[in-house]
C-alpha cells in the first residue's frame, strides 16, 4: 500500500508484486509491481495515517481513521522548522470511512461504509461469510479521545509515565460489513464491537499459514503499557 499525491486529489494505492516461479536475483522486484487499484482520499487536504489494511479471500478493506496528515500544516511547519509529528492531527469526532476493493480485479465496491471514530496500527484478520455476504474485519483499535501521537517519544516510552493510561489502551475490536446493505444517498453505518473490552491488545498474531483470510478462533499478541505491562495476551 502506498500514497499517490497530486495537486488536485490524493489516492491510497494498492500494489501487487509479481513473483517468478524461478527467483531471479538480478531483477528488481519493484520493477514488476502493478497497481491493483486505488481509493481517493475522502478529505482532499488531509490524508489518513496508514500502517496496515485488512485482506479477506476476495477483498481489500481499508479504514480511513481519525489520525490524519494535514498538508497545510506540513507546508506551514516546513517554513517554521517544526517536527513532522505536528502535521498529524486527530479528528476524533469524524467517522471512520471504510473502503472495499476486490483485490483480484481492482474493482471498487461503490458503497461506502462508516463506523465509529478510531485509530488503527494493526489488523488482526479478515474473512468472508458467504451465506450472509458479510466481511468480518478484526482490528486493534485505539480510542481517538485518548490516543496522542506526541506522547510516542523515547523520553516517554522508556519511563513508567504511560503505564495504565488510556493513551495506549488498544483493544481487539470487530467490524461486520454486510455487503447487501446499500444506500445510494450516503455511507452505510456498521457497528463495531469489542472482542474483549478489559484487555489491552497489540501486535496481533494468528496461525497465519492456516487461517489468514479464513474464519478462525484464536489470536494472540502483547500488552505493552496497560494493566499488566509487557505481557503476552
Coordinates of C-alpha atoms in Angstrom, one line a residue:
X1 CA 0.0 0.0 0.0
X2 CA 1.2 3.5 -0.8
X3 CA 0.1 7.0 -1.4
X4 CA -0.2 8.9 -4.7
X5 CA -0.2 12.7 -4.2
X6 CA -1.2 15.2 -6.8
X7 CA -2.3 18.9 -6.7
X8 CA -5.9 18.0 -7.1
X9 CA -6.5 14.7 -5.4
X10 CA -4.6 12.2 -3.3
X11 CA -5.1 8.4 -3.6
X12 CA -4.4 5.3 -1.4
X13 CA -2.9 2.9 -3.9
X14 CA -2.6 -0.9 -3.6
X15 CA 0.1 -2.8 -5.4
X16 CA 0.8 -6.4 -6.3
X17 CA 4.3 -7.7 -6.7
X18 CA 4.7 -10.4 -9.4
X19 CA 7.0 -13.3 -8.3
X20 CA 8.5 -15.6 -10.9
X21 CA 8.5 -19.3 -10.3
X22 CA 12.2 -19.2 -10.5
X23 CA 13.8 -16.4 -8.4
X24 CA 16.0 -14.1 -10.5
X25 CA 18.2 -12.2 -8.1
X26 CA 19.3 -9.8 -10.9
X27 CA 15.7 -8.5 -11.3
X28 CA 14.4 -5.7 -9.0
X29 CA 11.1 -6.9 -7.5
X30 CA 9.7 -3.4 -7.6
X31 CA 10.1 -3.3 -11.4
X32 CA 7.4 -6.0 -11.6
X33 CA 4.9 -4.3 -9.3
X34 CA 1.5 -3.4 -10.7
X35 CA -1.2 -1.2 -9.3
X36 CA -4.3 -3.2 -8.3
X37 CA -6.5 -0.2 -7.7
X38 CA -6.8 3.0 -5.7
X39 CA -9.2 4.9 -3.4
X40 CA -9.4 8.7 -3.5
X41 CA -8.9 10.2 -0.1
X42 CA -12.2 11.3 1.5
X43 CA -10.8 14.6 2.6
X44 CA -8.8 16.4 -0.1
X45 CA -6.2 18.1 2.1
X46 CA -5.9 15.6 4.9
X47 CA -4.6 12.1 4.5
X48 CA -5.3 9.3 6.9
X49 CA -2.3 7.7 8.6
X50 CA -2.0 4.1 7.5
X51 CA 0.1 1.2 8.7
X52 CA -1.8 -1.8 7.6
X53 CA -5.1 -2.9 5.9
X54 CA -7.5 -5.9 6.0
X55 CA -7.4 -8.7 3.5
X56 CA -10.1 -11.3 3.1
X57 CA -10.5 -14.0 0.4
X58 CA -11.6 -11.5 -2.2
X59 CA -11.3 -8.1 -0.8
X60 CA -9.0 -5.4 0.5
X61 CA -10.5 -3.5 3.4
X62 CA -9.0 -0.1 4.2
X63 CA -10.2 2.2 7.0
X64 CA -9.6 5.9 6.9
X65 CA -9.0 6.6 10.6
X66 CA -9.1 9.7 12.8
X67 CA -5.3 10.4 12.7
X68 CA -4.5 12.4 9.6
X69 CA -1.6 14.1 7.9
X70 CA -2.6 17.7 7.2
X71 CA -1.0 19.1 4.0
X72 CA -1.5 22.8 5.1
X73 CA 0.2 22.1 8.5
X74 CA 3.1 20.4 6.7
X75 CA 3.7 23.4 4.5
X76 CA 3.5 25.8 7.4
X77 CA 5.7 23.7 9.7
X78 CA 8.3 23.3 6.9
X79 CA 8.8 27.1 7.0
X80 CA 8.8 27.2 10.8
X81 CA 11.1 24.2 11.1
X82 CA 8.8 22.2 13.3
X83 CA 8.8 18.4 13.6
X84 CA 6.8 16.2 11.2
X85 CA 4.7 14.9 14.1
X86 CA 3.0 18.4 14.3
X87 CA 1.4 17.8 10.9
X88 CA -0.6 14.9 12.3
X89 CA -4.0 15.8 13.8
X90 CA -6.6 13.7 15.4
X91 CA -10.1 14.2 14.1
X92 CA -11.8 12.4 16.9
X93 CA -15.4 13.4 16.1
X94 CA -15.5 12.3 12.5
X95 CA -16.4 8.7 11.5
X96 CA -14.1 6.1 10.2
X97 CA -14.7 5.6 6.4
X98 CA -14.4 2.0 5.2
X99 CA -13.3 1.4 1.6
X100 CA -13.6 -2.0 0.0
X101 CA -11.9 -3.3 -3.2
X102 CA -11.8 -6.7 -5.0
X103 CA -8.1 -7.3 -4.9
X104 CA -8.2 -9.8 -7.8
X105 CA -9.9 -7.4 -10.2
X106 CA -9.3 -4.0 -8.7
X107 CA -13.0 -3.3 -8.8
X108 CA -14.0 -0.9 -6.0
X109 CA -17.2 -1.5 -4.1
X110 CA -19.2 1.6 -4.8
X111 CA -21.0 1.6 -1.5
X112 CA -19.0 3.3 1.3
X113 CA -19.4 2.3 4.9
X114 CA -18.6 4.1 8.1
X115 CA -18.1 3.2 11.8
X116 CA -17.2 4.9 15.0
X117 CA -14.1 7.2 15.2
X118 CA -10.9 5.1 15.9
X119 CA -7.3 4.8 15.2
X120 CA -5.5 1.6 14.0
X121 CA -2.0 0.4 13.8
X122 CA -2.6 -3.3 13.1
X123 CA -5.3 -5.5 11.6
X124 CA -5.7 -9.0 13.2
X125 CA -7.5 -10.9 10.4
X126 CA -10.5 -10.6 8.0
X127 CA -12.7 -13.2 6.4
X128 CA -16.0 -13.5 4.5
X129 CA -19.2 -15.2 5.4
X130 CA -20.7 -16.3 2.1
X131 CA -24.1 -17.2 3.4
X132 CA -24.8 -13.6 4.6
X133 CA -22.5 -11.8 2.2
X134 CA -20.6 -10.3 5.1
X135 CA -17.0 -9.3 5.7
X136 CA -15.7 -9.7 9.3
X137 CA -12.7 -7.5 10.0
X138 CA -10.8 -7.7 13.3
X139 CA -8.5 -4.9 14.3
X140 CA -6.5 -3.4 17.2
X141 CA -8.2 -0.1 17.8
X142 CA -7.4 2.9 19.9
X143 CA -9.9 5.5 21.2
X144 CA -9.1 8.8 19.4
X145 CA -10.2 10.7 22.6
X146 CA -7.1 9.4 24.3
X147 CA -4.5 8.4 21.8
X148 CA -1.9 11.1 21.4
X149 CA 0.9 10.7 18.8
X150 CA 3.0 13.3 20.5
X151 CA 3.5 11.0 23.5
X152 CA 5.2 8.4 21.4
X153 CA 8.7 9.6 22.1
X154 CA 11.8 8.0 23.5
X155 CA 11.5 10.2 26.6
X156 CA 8.0 8.9 27.4
X157 CA 8.2 5.3 26.2
X158 CA 11.2 4.4 28.4
X159 CA 9.6 5.6 31.6
X160 CA 6.6 4.5 33.6
X161 CA 4.6 7.6 32.8
X162 CA 2.4 5.9 30.3
X163 CA 1.6 2.8 32.4
X164 CA -2.1 2.2 32.8
X165 CA -3.0 5.3 30.8
X166 CA -5.8 5.1 28.2
X167 CA -3.5 6.7 25.6
X168 CA -2.0 3.2 24.9
X169 CA -5.0 1.0 25.5
X170 CA -5.6 -0.7 22.2
X171 CA -8.5 -3.1 22.2
X172 CA -9.3 -6.0 19.9
X173 CA -12.5 -5.0 18.1
X174 CA -14.6 -6.4 15.3
X175 CA -16.4 -4.8 12.4
X176 CA -19.1 -6.7 10.4
X177 CA -19.8 -5.3 7.0
X178 CA -22.9 -6.5 5.2
X179 CA -22.4 -6.0 1.5
X180 CA -26.1 -6.4 0.9
X181 CA -26.8 -3.2 2.8
X182 CA -26.8 -0.3 0.3
X183 CA -27.8 3.4 0.4
X184 CA -27.2 5.5 -2.7
X185 CA -27.5 8.7 -0.8
X186 CA -24.9 8.2 2.0
X187 CA -22.5 5.7 3.5
X188 CA -23.9 2.8 5.5
X189 CA -23.0 2.8 9.2
X190 CA -21.7 -0.6 10.5
X191 CA -21.4 -1.4 14.2
X192 CA -18.1 -2.0 15.8
X193 CA -17.9 -4.3 18.9
X194 CA -15.2 -5.1 21.5
X195 CA -14.0 -8.7 21.4
X196 CA -12.8 -8.2 25.0
X197 CA -13.1 -4.7 26.4
X198 CA -11.0 -5.4 29.5
X199 CA -7.8 -6.5 27.7
X200 CA -5.3 -4.2 26.1
X201 CA -4.0 -5.8 23.0
X202 CA -1.4 -5.1 20.2
X203 CA 1.0 -6.7 17.8
X204 CA -1.6 -9.4 16.8
X205 CA -0.6 -12.8 15.5
X206 CA -2.7 -15.7 14.2
X207 CA -1.9 -19.1 12.8
X208 CA -1.2 -17.2 9.5
X209 CA -0.4 -20.1 7.2
X210 CA -3.6 -21.9 8.1
X211 CA -6.1 -19.2 8.9
X212 CA -5.2 -16.0 7.0
X213 CA -8.4 -14.7 5.3
X214 CA -10.4 -17.5 6.9
X215 CA -12.7 -17.9 9.8
X216 CA -10.7 -18.5 13.0
X217 CA -10.9 -18.8 16.8
X218 CA -7.6 -17.8 18.3
X219 CA -5.2 -14.9 18.1
X220 CA -2.5 -13.6 20.5
X221 CA -0.5 -10.5 21.0
X222 CA 1.1 -8.3 23.6
X223 CA 0.1 -5.8 26.2
X224 CA 2.7 -3.0 26.4
X225 CA 1.6 -0.5 28.9
X226 CA -1.8 -1.2 30.3
X227 CA -2.9 -3.3 33.3
X228 CA -0.2 -6.0 33.1
X229 CA 2.6 -4.3 31.1
X230 CA 4.8 -6.4 28.8
X231 CA 2.6 -9.5 29.0
X232 CA 1.5 -11.9 26.3
X233 CA -2.3 -12.0 25.8

